[in-house]
XYZ file of N, CA, C and O in Angstrom:
792
model
N 1.044 -1.370 0.225
C -0.017 0.064 -0.073
C 0.670 0.842 -0.269
O 2.163 1.632 0.672
N 0.504 1.796 -0.589
C 1.271 3.389 -1.379
C 0.666 4.684 -0.184
O -0.476 4.953 0.160
N 1.976 4.883 0.569
C 1.753 6.254 1.546
C 1.408 7.251 0.556
O 1.839 7.506 -0.258
N 0.975 8.134 1.241
C 0.416 9.074 0.459
C 1.018 10.336 -0.038
O 1.423 11.599 -0.883
N 2.136 10.691 0.474
C 3.785 10.946 0.386
C 4.113 10.621 -0.894
O 5.403 10.291 -0.850
N 4.540 9.389 -0.557
C 5.463 8.439 -1.215
C 4.902 8.257 -3.107
O 3.826 9.134 -3.067
N 5.774 8.844 -3.798
C 5.569 8.344 -5.327
C 6.708 7.143 -5.964
O 8.104 7.277 -5.664
N 5.503 6.564 -6.963
C 6.533 6.127 -7.338
C 7.319 6.539 -8.165
O 7.462 6.851 -8.841
N 8.449 5.782 -9.029
C 9.907 5.934 -9.339
C 10.326 4.810 -10.214
O 10.481 3.444 -9.291
N 10.732 4.865 -11.586
C 11.084 4.167 -11.658
C 12.223 4.540 -12.756
O 12.338 5.702 -13.216
N 13.425 3.617 -11.928
C 15.140 3.744 -12.553
C 15.278 3.157 -13.453
O 15.508 1.866 -13.005
N 15.590 3.159 -15.271
C 16.345 2.505 -15.775
C 17.329 2.636 -16.139
O 17.661 3.801 -16.438
N 18.503 1.491 -15.653
C 19.910 1.843 -15.910
C 20.335 1.524 -17.646
O 19.594 1.414 -18.328
N 21.958 1.873 -17.589
C 22.748 1.956 -19.262
C 22.655 0.160 -19.100
O 22.619 -0.839 -17.612
N 23.196 0.002 -20.498
C 23.430 -1.468 -20.852
C 23.128 -2.052 -21.973
O 23.329 -3.010 -21.691
N 22.512 -1.562 -22.754
C 22.551 -1.873 -24.112
C 21.001 -3.256 -24.060
O 19.910 -2.509 -24.037
N 21.653 -4.277 -23.965
C 20.668 -5.656 -23.809
C 19.406 -5.056 -22.783
O 18.158 -5.601 -22.781
N 20.064 -4.307 -21.450
C 19.295 -4.143 -20.580
C 17.674 -3.422 -20.422
O 17.081 -3.370 -20.054
N 18.364 -2.627 -21.566
C 16.996 -1.802 -22.086
C 15.392 -2.929 -22.736
O 14.684 -2.038 -22.329
N 15.835 -3.637 -22.946
C 14.625 -5.273 -23.755
C 14.195 -5.238 -21.551
O 13.037 -5.382 -22.021
N 15.112 -5.654 -21.316
C 14.467 -6.432 -19.662
C 13.366 -5.103 -19.384
O 12.433 -5.277 -19.044
N 13.346 -3.694 -19.620
C 13.465 -2.452 -18.811
C 12.067 -2.420 -19.775
O 10.855 -2.165 -19.044
N 11.969 -2.747 -21.018
C 10.904 -2.575 -21.991
C 10.221 -3.802 -21.485
O 8.479 -3.245 -20.758
N 10.236 -4.918 -20.527
C 9.269 -6.038 -20.919
C 8.748 -5.325 -19.140
O 7.727 -5.806 -18.616
N 9.933 -4.881 -18.166
C 9.459 -4.534 -16.775
C 8.123 -3.202 -16.892
O 7.239 -3.534 -16.591
N 8.014 -2.094 -18.069
C 7.377 -1.128 -18.311
C 6.017 -1.667 -18.655
O 4.510 -1.360 -18.025
N 6.306 -3.152 -19.507
C 4.651 -3.441 -19.703
C 4.362 -4.348 -18.888
O 2.097 -4.312 -18.620
N 4.863 -4.998 -18.088
C 4.424 -6.113 -17.368
C 3.355 -4.407 -15.997
O 2.983 -4.775 -15.126
N 3.747 -3.562 -15.791
C 3.706 -2.242 -14.988
C 2.154 -1.709 -15.498
O 1.799 -1.446 -14.516
N 2.310 -1.711 -16.645
C 1.737 -0.862 -17.488
C 0.221 -1.821 -17.365
O -1.297 -2.445 -17.276
N 0.511 -3.929 -17.411
C -0.376 -3.623 -17.454
C -1.238 -4.336 -15.747
O -2.509 -4.400 -15.368
N -0.592 -3.790 -14.652
C -0.971 -4.285 -13.444
C -0.815 -2.754 -13.118
O -1.919 -2.338 -11.653
N -1.297 -1.887 -13.960
C -1.938 0.077 -13.970
C -1.062 -0.106 -12.909
O -1.730 1.337 -12.492
N 0.375 0.109 -12.461
C 1.210 1.607 -12.370
C 1.867 2.189 -12.847
O 2.107 2.036 -13.891
N 1.921 3.444 -12.209
C 2.214 4.427 -13.295
C 2.960 4.881 -13.018
O 2.890 5.787 -11.114
N 4.718 5.011 -13.095
C 5.436 5.849 -11.979
C 5.576 7.474 -11.729
O 4.473 7.851 -13.428
N 5.762 8.231 -10.994
C 5.626 9.481 -11.473
C 6.726 10.133 -12.305
O 6.804 11.757 -12.152
N 7.445 9.247 -11.441
C 9.265 9.963 -11.640
C 9.893 8.520 -13.324
O 9.812 7.961 -12.533
N 10.277 8.866 -14.186
C 11.449 7.916 -14.281
C 12.565 8.660 -15.109
O 12.854 9.919 -15.057
N 14.129 7.949 -13.898
C 14.861 8.498 -14.282
C 15.712 7.137 -14.839
O 15.724 6.289 -14.630
N 16.375 7.821 -16.389
C 17.209 7.232 -16.778
C 18.932 7.383 -17.058
O 19.286 8.636 -17.272
N 19.625 6.446 -17.900
C 20.715 6.705 -18.364
C 21.107 5.876 -19.551
O 20.772 4.732 -19.457
N 21.438 6.637 -20.567
C 22.651 5.763 -21.464
C 20.756 4.975 -21.897
O 19.685 5.820 -22.864
N 20.674 4.230 -22.565
C 19.564 2.753 -23.170
C 18.384 2.930 -22.341
O 17.107 3.324 -22.223
N 18.413 3.490 -21.173
C 17.771 3.566 -20.441
C 17.120 4.960 -20.379
O 16.025 5.018 -20.034
N 17.639 5.891 -20.497
C 17.289 7.356 -21.157
C 16.510 6.616 -22.665
O 14.442 8.033 -22.565
N 16.235 6.106 -23.493
C 16.033 6.418 -24.220
C 14.925 5.482 -23.736
O 13.810 6.028 -24.086
N 14.262 4.509 -23.228
C 13.759 3.807 -22.502
C 13.069 4.697 -21.885
O 11.091 4.904 -21.690
N 13.569 5.712 -20.623
C 12.652 6.426 -19.871
C 11.592 7.470 -21.041
O 10.306 7.926 -20.677
N 12.208 8.024 -21.766
C 11.871 9.519 -23.517
C 10.647 8.546 -23.576
O 9.387 9.004 -24.226
N 10.677 6.818 -24.164
C 10.249 6.648 -25.116
C 8.587 6.290 -23.962
O 7.289 6.899 -24.307
N 8.829 5.875 -22.596
C 7.541 6.147 -21.981
C 6.718 7.260 -21.593
O 5.841 6.878 -21.464
N 7.705 8.357 -21.412
C 7.043 9.362 -20.435
C 6.617 10.541 -21.962
O 5.657 11.117 -21.584
N 7.388 10.107 -22.953
C 6.827 10.723 -24.121
C 5.721 10.663 -24.841
O 5.536 10.938 -26.253
N 5.171 9.096 -24.596
C 3.918 8.612 -25.128
C 2.489 8.822 -24.330
O 2.616 8.469 -22.802
N 1.241 8.342 -24.763
C 0.086 8.504 -24.188
C 0.330 6.893 -24.009
O 0.690 5.992 -24.035
N -0.580 6.851 -22.446
C -0.572 5.486 -21.722
C -0.452 4.406 -22.792
O -0.370 3.065 -22.828
N -2.222 4.470 -23.759
C -2.195 2.906 -24.388
C -0.988 3.767 -25.613
O -1.241 1.985 -26.607
N -0.745 4.203 -25.538
C 0.614 4.343 -26.626
C 2.450 3.257 -26.354
O 3.347 3.526 -26.994
N 2.345 3.340 -25.035
C 4.103 3.973 -24.494
C 4.540 2.440 -25.121
O 5.697 2.033 -25.184
N 3.543 1.188 -24.035
C 4.016 -0.520 -24.992
C 4.308 -0.689 -26.208
O 4.999 -1.171 -26.824
N 3.320 0.255 -27.190
C 3.055 -0.520 -28.264
C 4.619 0.562 -28.837
O 5.469 -0.082 -29.356
N 5.341 1.882 -28.373
C 6.538 2.448 -28.550
C 7.753 1.390 -28.353
O 8.720 1.882 -29.316
N 7.467 1.766 -27.645
C 8.455 0.096 -27.335
C 8.993 -0.750 -27.400
O 10.249 -1.175 -27.746
N 8.152 -1.425 -28.129
C 8.166 -2.605 -28.475
C 8.451 -2.651 -30.160
O 9.719 -3.442 -30.647
N 7.633 -1.220 -30.548
C 8.706 -0.741 -32.402
C 9.843 -0.242 -31.499
O 10.423 -1.018 -32.904
N 10.516 0.134 -30.945
C 11.693 0.726 -31.040
C 12.669 -0.610 -30.526
O 13.813 -1.303 -31.442
N 12.001 -1.849 -29.774
C 13.029 -2.696 -29.784
C 13.383 -4.129 -30.355
O 13.842 -4.767 -31.038
N 11.924 -4.017 -31.044
C 12.280 -4.721 -33.158
C 12.417 -4.379 -34.113
O 13.118 -5.182 -34.392
N 13.409 -2.918 -34.062
C 13.845 -2.272 -34.862
C 15.821 -2.521 -34.575
O 16.369 -2.480 -35.233
N 15.406 -2.828 -34.043
C 17.176 -2.204 -32.723
C 17.864 -4.123 -32.543
O 18.831 -3.751 -32.305
N 16.758 -4.549 -32.404
C 16.581 -6.019 -32.299
C 17.130 -7.277 -33.372
O 16.067 -6.649 -34.566
N 17.775 -8.456 -33.398
C 18.315 -8.840 -34.198
C 17.062 -10.270 -34.394
O 17.067 -11.002 -33.082
N 16.258 -9.911 -35.044
C 15.235 -11.457 -35.222
C 15.210 -12.908 -35.643
O 15.454 -12.332 -37.249
N 15.466 -14.044 -35.420
C 15.795 -14.558 -36.348
C 14.968 -14.851 -37.469
O 14.208 -15.425 -37.003
N 15.562 -15.274 -38.802
C 15.032 -15.154 -40.112
C 14.514 -16.838 -40.421
O 13.995 -17.296 -40.826
N 15.602 -17.372 -40.234
C 15.579 -18.680 -40.374
C 16.510 -19.828 -38.969
O 16.907 -19.283 -38.189
N 15.760 -21.215 -39.422
C 16.486 -21.523 -37.880
C 18.085 -21.972 -38.553
O 18.476 -22.156 -39.563
N 18.656 -21.798 -36.760
C 19.826 -22.648 -37.303
C 20.374 -23.205 -37.787
O 20.013 -24.290 -37.431
N 21.228 -23.612 -38.661
C 22.009 -24.769 -39.439
C 22.800 -25.625 -38.912
O 23.062 -26.575 -39.048
N 23.440 -24.695 -37.363
C 24.169 -26.043 -36.539
C 22.896 -26.375 -35.126
O 23.088 -25.016 -34.390
N 22.606 -26.995 -35.230
C 21.726 -27.085 -33.986
C 22.697 -27.564 -32.266
O 23.845 -27.338 -32.506
N 22.019 -26.702 -30.590
C 22.522 -27.323 -29.650
C 22.571 -25.270 -29.526
O 23.049 -24.443 -30.285
N 24.135 -24.932 -28.253
C 24.502 -24.305 -28.490
C 25.390 -23.310 -28.990
O 25.376 -23.041 -28.503
N 26.063 -24.364 -29.278
C 26.959 -23.806 -30.001
C 26.416 -23.374 -31.457
O 27.377 -22.516 -31.598
N 25.530 -24.034 -32.059
C 24.602 -23.438 -32.956
C 24.970 -21.267 -32.733
O 24.810 -20.549 -33.267
N 23.892 -21.778 -31.240
C 23.696 -20.491 -30.801
C 24.165 -19.387 -30.588
O 24.369 -18.137 -30.777
N 25.787 -20.182 -29.666
C 26.224 -19.415 -29.860
C 27.094 -18.901 -30.477
O 27.344 -17.340 -31.089
N 27.705 -18.795 -31.726
C 27.643 -18.789 -33.042
C 26.824 -18.059 -33.643
O 27.544 -16.956 -34.169
N 25.865 -17.750 -33.951
C 24.607 -17.390 -33.971
C 24.681 -15.925 -33.984
O 24.814 -14.983 -34.222
N 25.077 -15.896 -32.325
C 25.373 -14.175 -31.523
C 26.340 -13.763 -31.443
O 26.535 -12.491 -31.833
N 27.817 -14.663 -31.536
C 28.496 -13.697 -32.161
C 28.510 -13.033 -33.043
O 29.002 -12.397 -34.010
N 27.902 -14.150 -34.428
C 28.153 -13.877 -35.988
C 26.999 -11.801 -35.810
O 27.280 -11.420 -36.597
N 25.920 -11.871 -35.108
C 25.277 -10.874 -35.444
C 26.049 -9.803 -34.564
O 25.627 -9.652 -34.959
N 26.752 -10.289 -33.527
C 27.425 -8.843 -32.847
C 28.262 -8.393 -34.079
O 28.714 -7.291 -33.955
N 29.325 -8.930 -34.604
C 30.480 -8.594 -35.331
C 29.799 -8.208 -36.499
O 29.713 -6.916 -36.895
N 28.386 -8.518 -37.165
C 28.006 -7.280 -38.081
C 27.549 -6.326 -37.468
O 27.504 -5.275 -38.647
N 26.465 -6.153 -36.074
C 26.296 -4.823 -35.901
C 27.586 -4.467 -35.871
O 26.938 -2.648 -35.968
N 29.061 -4.599 -35.770
C 29.974 -3.327 -35.089
C 30.349 -3.219 -36.527
O 30.739 -2.244 -36.648
N 29.964 -4.057 -37.587
C 30.499 -3.792 -39.024
C 29.725 -2.630 -39.453
O 29.953 -2.047 -40.090
N 28.169 -3.369 -39.528
C 27.201 -2.533 -40.452
C 26.372 -1.473 -39.190
O 25.605 -0.708 -39.743
N 26.154 -1.072 -38.119
C 25.416 -0.421 -37.582
C 24.257 -1.008 -37.082
O 24.131 -2.006 -37.381
N 23.471 -0.869 -36.326
C 21.984 -0.843 -35.924
C 21.118 -0.202 -36.952
O 21.058 1.201 -36.575
N 20.221 -0.356 -37.598
C 18.797 0.580 -38.404
C 18.321 1.399 -37.358
O 18.001 0.704 -35.977
N 17.778 2.062 -37.251
C 17.284 3.772 -36.261
C 18.331 3.389 -35.140
O 17.698 4.779 -33.968
N 19.154 3.158 -34.496
C 20.357 3.240 -34.325
C 21.625 3.756 -34.356
O 22.283 5.281 -33.602
N 22.404 3.280 -35.065
C 23.650 4.389 -35.508
C 23.985 3.051 -36.565
O 24.171 2.168 -37.191
N 24.672 4.142 -37.570
C 26.015 3.663 -38.709
C 27.927 4.091 -38.784
O 27.560 4.732 -37.622
N 27.820 2.918 -39.172
C 29.684 2.953 -39.023
C 29.608 4.221 -39.963
O 29.125 4.668 -40.426
N 30.788 4.992 -39.865
C 31.277 6.437 -40.529
C 32.231 5.679 -41.422
O 33.562 4.650 -41.211
N 31.840 6.567 -42.707
C 33.068 6.250 -43.572
C 33.096 7.878 -43.927
O 32.273 8.265 -44.563
N 34.268 7.856 -44.692
C 35.865 6.999 -43.867
C 35.890 7.052 -42.208
O 35.060 8.135 -41.865
N 36.584 6.194 -41.993
C 36.488 5.771 -40.325
C 37.217 7.353 -39.561
O 37.743 7.684 -40.546
N 36.831 7.547 -38.761
C 37.351 8.713 -37.749
C 39.292 8.980 -38.099
O 39.707 10.211 -38.260
N 39.475 7.734 -38.001
C 41.619 8.122 -38.342
C 41.468 8.794 -39.651
O 42.918 9.270 -39.710
N 40.590 8.739 -40.898
C 41.080 9.384 -41.804
C 39.804 10.712 -41.941
O 40.118 11.656 -43.006
N 39.319 10.905 -41.170
C 38.584 12.477 -41.206
C 39.566 13.205 -41.068
O 40.670 13.086 -40.363
N 38.648 14.424 -41.152
C 39.415 15.430 -41.223
C 39.473 15.984 -38.987
O 38.625 15.527 -38.913
N 40.516 16.434 -38.819
C 40.822 16.170 -37.043
C 39.637 17.600 -37.017
O 38.959 16.847 -36.053
N 39.240 18.607 -37.682
C 38.303 19.709 -36.560
C 36.237 18.833 -37.502
O 36.093 19.690 -36.694
N 36.254 18.302 -37.988
C 35.352 17.444 -38.150
C 34.498 16.636 -37.425
O 35.147 15.887 -36.339
N 33.240 16.870 -37.500
C 32.625 15.976 -36.272
C 32.988 14.203 -36.393
O 32.895 13.900 -35.460
N 33.123 14.315 -37.340
C 33.174 12.363 -38.240
C 34.544 11.725 -37.357
O 34.957 10.804 -37.535
N 35.523 12.851 -36.942
C 36.419 12.280 -36.623
C 36.917 12.244 -34.996
O 37.514 11.601 -33.787
N 35.027 12.521 -34.665
C 34.500 12.279 -33.280
C 34.488 10.796 -32.951
O 34.912 10.921 -30.842
N 33.824 9.870 -33.353
C 33.552 8.523 -33.001
C 33.622 8.005 -34.140
O 33.491 8.217 -35.661
N 33.407 7.016 -34.090
C 33.312 5.309 -35.227
C 32.030 5.581 -35.721
O 32.206 4.888 -36.695
N 30.858 6.027 -35.048
C 29.589 5.623 -35.466
C 28.962 6.561 -35.135
O 28.903 7.640 -34.788
N 28.283 7.432 -36.500
C 26.996 8.464 -36.543
C 25.928 8.220 -35.476
O 25.160 7.245 -36.201
N 25.183 8.458 -35.339
C 23.967 7.835 -34.217
C 22.599 8.966 -34.458
O 21.808 9.282 -34.512
N 23.128 9.485 -36.036
C 21.880 10.527 -36.308
C 20.096 9.216 -36.778
O 19.635 9.738 -36.568
N 20.189 8.245 -37.149
C 19.596 7.156 -37.016
C 18.793 7.193 -35.176
O 16.696 6.985 -35.766
N 19.642 7.958 -34.490
C 19.277 7.723 -33.022
C 17.503 8.872 -32.971
O 16.864 8.749 -32.381
N 18.419 9.815 -33.889
C 17.758 11.168 -33.575
C 16.170 10.766 -34.043
O 15.026 11.645 -33.763
N 16.269 10.835 -35.626
C 15.041 9.962 -36.270
C 14.627 9.033 -35.474
O 12.841 9.343 -35.233
N 14.775 8.138 -35.086
C 13.449 7.175 -34.454
C 13.400 7.583 -33.219
O 11.856 7.743 -33.078
N 14.081 8.728 -32.770
C 13.151 9.341 -31.435
C 12.126 10.141 -32.009
O 11.016 10.158 -30.931
N 12.323 10.724 -32.800
C 11.462 11.861 -33.109
C 10.327 11.370 -33.486
O 8.516 11.981 -34.043
N 10.688 9.899 -33.988
C 9.133 8.795 -34.511
C 8.542 8.311 -33.610
O 7.197 8.444 -33.467
N 9.159 8.024 -32.398
C 8.449 7.552 -31.255
C 8.272 8.007 -29.828
O 7.789 7.808 -29.280
N 8.822 9.347 -30.070
C 8.745 10.152 -29.125
C 8.283 11.410 -28.993
O 8.457 12.062 -29.704
N 6.931 11.706 -28.819
C 6.507 12.318 -28.503
C 7.034 14.160 -27.618
O 6.840 13.536 -26.656
N 8.545 14.805 -27.385
C 8.472 15.393 -26.750
C 7.964 16.404 -25.871
O 7.530 16.848 -25.101
N 6.726 16.969 -26.771
C 5.416 17.456 -26.459
C 5.018 17.219 -25.308
O 4.667 17.724 -23.890
N 4.933 15.688 -25.315
C 3.864 15.192 -23.723
C 4.910 14.910 -23.084
O 4.685 15.049 -22.188
N 6.239 14.591 -23.298
C 7.028 14.365 -22.474
C 7.061 15.453 -21.398
O 6.932 15.558 -19.573
N 7.147 16.430 -22.366
C 7.800 17.898 -21.312
C 6.193 18.716 -20.808
O 6.072 19.184 -19.770
N 4.873 17.808 -20.998
C 3.157 18.212 -20.827
C 3.129 17.106 -19.872
O 1.783 17.610 -19.450
N 3.500 15.725 -19.553
C 2.505 15.347 -19.280
C 2.364 15.076 -17.669
O 1.687 14.460 -16.863
N 3.060 15.577 -16.233
C 2.788 15.464 -15.059
C 4.147 14.762 -14.881
O 4.025 15.039 -13.767
N 4.506 13.652 -15.866
C 5.525 13.043 -14.984
C 7.183 13.376 -15.159
O 7.330 14.635 -15.741
N 8.057 13.954 -13.698
C 9.530 14.108 -14.080
C 10.306 13.467 -14.720
O 10.083 12.107 -14.472
N 11.156 13.595 -15.625
C 12.079 13.102 -16.489
C 13.382 13.305 -16.068
O 13.605 14.337 -16.648
N 13.957 11.994 -15.623
C 15.875 12.934 -15.069
C 16.253 11.884 -15.746
O 16.359 10.305 -16.525
N 17.935 12.157 -16.649
C 18.543 11.649 -17.663
C 20.127 11.873 -17.147
O 20.262 13.649 -16.064
N 20.855 10.951 -17.125
C 22.312 11.799 -16.800
C 22.897 12.206 -17.800
O 23.105 10.519 -18.795
N 24.325 12.210 -17.673
C 25.236 12.565 -19.257
C 27.186 12.471 -18.227
O 26.832 13.535 -17.347
N 28.008 12.031 -18.669
C 29.195 12.115 -18.340
C 29.338 13.770 -19.492
O 29.109 13.786 -20.582
N 30.260 14.526 -18.573
C 30.505 16.227 -19.384
C 31.892 15.290 -19.344
O 32.614 15.425 -18.797
N 32.029 15.600 -20.889
C 33.644 15.214 -21.489
C 34.305 16.015 -21.451
O 35.959 15.415 -21.314
N 34.397 17.096 -21.043
C 35.642 18.028 -20.489
C 36.247 18.179 -19.022
O 37.129 17.529 -18.709
N 35.290 18.088 -17.675
C 35.537 17.793 -16.868
C 34.897 16.196 -16.125
O 35.708 15.716 -14.975
N 34.629 15.134 -16.989
C 34.733 13.816 -16.401
C 33.215 13.740 -15.196
O 32.749 12.403 -14.979
N 32.837 15.089 -14.929
C 31.978 14.559 -13.401
C 30.755 14.587 -14.917
O 30.024 14.536 -15.966
N 29.315 13.867 -13.854
C 27.972 13.774 -14.235
C 27.419 15.011 -14.533
O 27.483 16.114 -13.249
N 26.342 14.703 -15.716
C 25.260 16.359 -15.442
C 24.164 15.992 -15.738
O 23.575 14.326 -16.652
N 23.348 16.090 -14.644
C 21.709 15.987 -14.791
C 21.253 16.435 -15.331
O 21.592 18.186 -15.813
N 20.136 15.862 -15.975
C 18.684 16.816 -17.170
C 17.907 16.073 -16.481
O 17.536 15.657 -16.389
N 17.112 17.422 -15.889
C 15.612 17.465 -15.393
C 14.888 17.796 -15.890
O 15.170 18.998 -15.536
N 12.969 17.280 -15.921
C 12.198 18.597 -16.869
C 11.795 19.436 -15.697
O 11.175 20.757 -16.005
N 12.280 19.173 -14.860
C 11.521 19.960 -13.496
C 12.501 21.300 -13.391
O 12.114 22.646 -12.479
N 13.867 20.521 -13.569
C 15.014 21.943 -13.444
C 14.643 22.779 -15.210
O 15.387 24.007 -15.053
N 14.323 21.962 -15.652
C 14.459 22.996 -17.152
C 13.435 22.948 -18.001
O 12.098 22.564 -17.601
N 13.243 23.998 -18.672
C 11.951 24.244 -19.268
C 11.428 23.055 -20.421
O 10.310 22.608 -19.746
N 12.496 22.197 -20.948
C 11.500 21.154 -21.881
C 13.558 19.976 -22.518
O 14.431 20.682 -22.102
N 13.106 18.868 -22.304
C 14.042 18.281 -21.941
C 13.370 18.136 -23.763
O 12.623 17.522 -24.508
N 14.989 17.963 -25.021
C 14.727 17.087 -26.414
C 15.701 15.932 -26.149
O 16.340 15.287 -25.674
N 15.392 15.423 -27.912
C 15.966 14.682 -28.191
C 17.696 14.266 -28.010
O 18.141 13.103 -27.375
N 18.312 15.696 -27.921
C 19.970 15.568 -27.606
C 20.160 15.690 -26.328
O 20.820 15.396 -27.002
N 19.147 16.211 -25.604
C 19.518 15.431 -23.812
C 19.691 14.234 -24.030
O 20.240 13.251 -22.837
N 18.501 13.343 -24.295
C 18.361 11.668 -24.828
C 19.784 11.438 -25.304
O 20.133 10.390 -24.754
N 20.082 11.640 -26.062
C 21.337 11.031 -27.263
C 22.901 11.531 -26.471
O 23.505 10.334 -25.971
N 22.969 12.515 -25.769
C 23.807 13.086 -25.337
C 24.133 11.886 -23.734
O 25.105 11.558 -23.134
N 23.017 11.633 -23.491
C 22.853 10.363 -21.908
C 23.098 8.986 -22.248
O 24.007 8.453 -22.204
N 22.803 8.800 -23.735
C 23.543 7.497 -24.858
C 24.179 7.681 -25.157
O 25.008 6.933 -25.517
N 25.090 8.456 -25.372
C 27.063 8.702 -25.869
C 27.907 8.150 -25.081
O 28.084 7.695 -23.756
N 28.488 7.785 -26.282
C 29.577 7.012 -25.413
C 30.804 7.473 -26.385
O 31.716 6.718 -27.419
N 31.779 8.274 -26.053
C 32.733 8.768 -26.327
C 33.695 8.158 -26.887
O 33.828 6.520 -26.701
N 33.965 8.134 -28.209
C 34.848 7.601 -29.635
C 33.516 6.285 -29.554
O 33.929 5.712 -31.225
N 32.740 5.621 -29.217
C 31.853 4.480 -30.151
C 30.619 6.013 -30.788
O 30.821 5.636 -31.707
N 30.287 6.444 -30.085
C 29.030 7.387 -30.078
C 29.357 9.282 -29.627
O 30.084 8.888 -28.656
N 29.238 9.571 -30.804
C 29.754 11.483 -30.501
C 29.185 11.400 -29.209
O 27.670 11.463 -28.992
N 29.473 12.669 -29.319
C 29.022 13.410 -27.923
C 28.249 14.594 -27.955
O 28.948 14.635 -29.756
N 27.348 15.155 -27.394
C 26.724 16.368 -27.706
C 27.241 17.588 -27.293
O 27.161 17.505 -26.226
N 26.857 19.007 -28.111
C 27.558 19.794 -26.966
C 25.762 20.353 -25.940
O 24.826 20.951 -27.159
N 26.099 20.433 -25.662
C 25.028 20.855 -24.598
C 25.225 22.454 -23.551
O 25.721 21.900 -22.679
N 24.104 23.409 -23.374
C 25.002 24.442 -23.165
C 26.193 24.548 -22.774
O 26.867 25.314 -21.539
N 26.908 24.775 -23.559
C 28.580 25.257 -23.979
C 29.347 24.034 -23.856
O 29.905 24.032 -23.256
């Protein structure tokens, strides 16, 4: 039983594949009629937090599912090698293919790679371009809903100049946008950092 001064809070961490688990947890919470008042996330958790807070209740699970189906590998045919060895081989191959070719709707490799890019260009900052993630967030997250639905939304990112943590919180800022979520999901040298407030 919830005390009248208590507020339900959903905290979703980073860690790539853990985000799929978080989406499943949100589906279970929604099915049980549990709505958090505050959602805090980092990295993949920030993407999930934005998707949850940036949609009406009837669309949240659908949009989370859409994101995870887009960025997850669906096996199109049975493995030609049965058993655990076949599954391990499939997983390793899938991982290498994503490293080489990126993930639709999330990131794509830079060509040419940073080593061959002009030192002053954005292309020199990371191995992958996250422009596909900006498009996906624009499609699946309504930032107007996120900023006006009454839910507190927080995400954090690392400050590349100081190494300190920077928090972005809807209560402290007038609006959160895709660039705040992408800054939280940035992984320097892998994914590019973003300049926010200088």
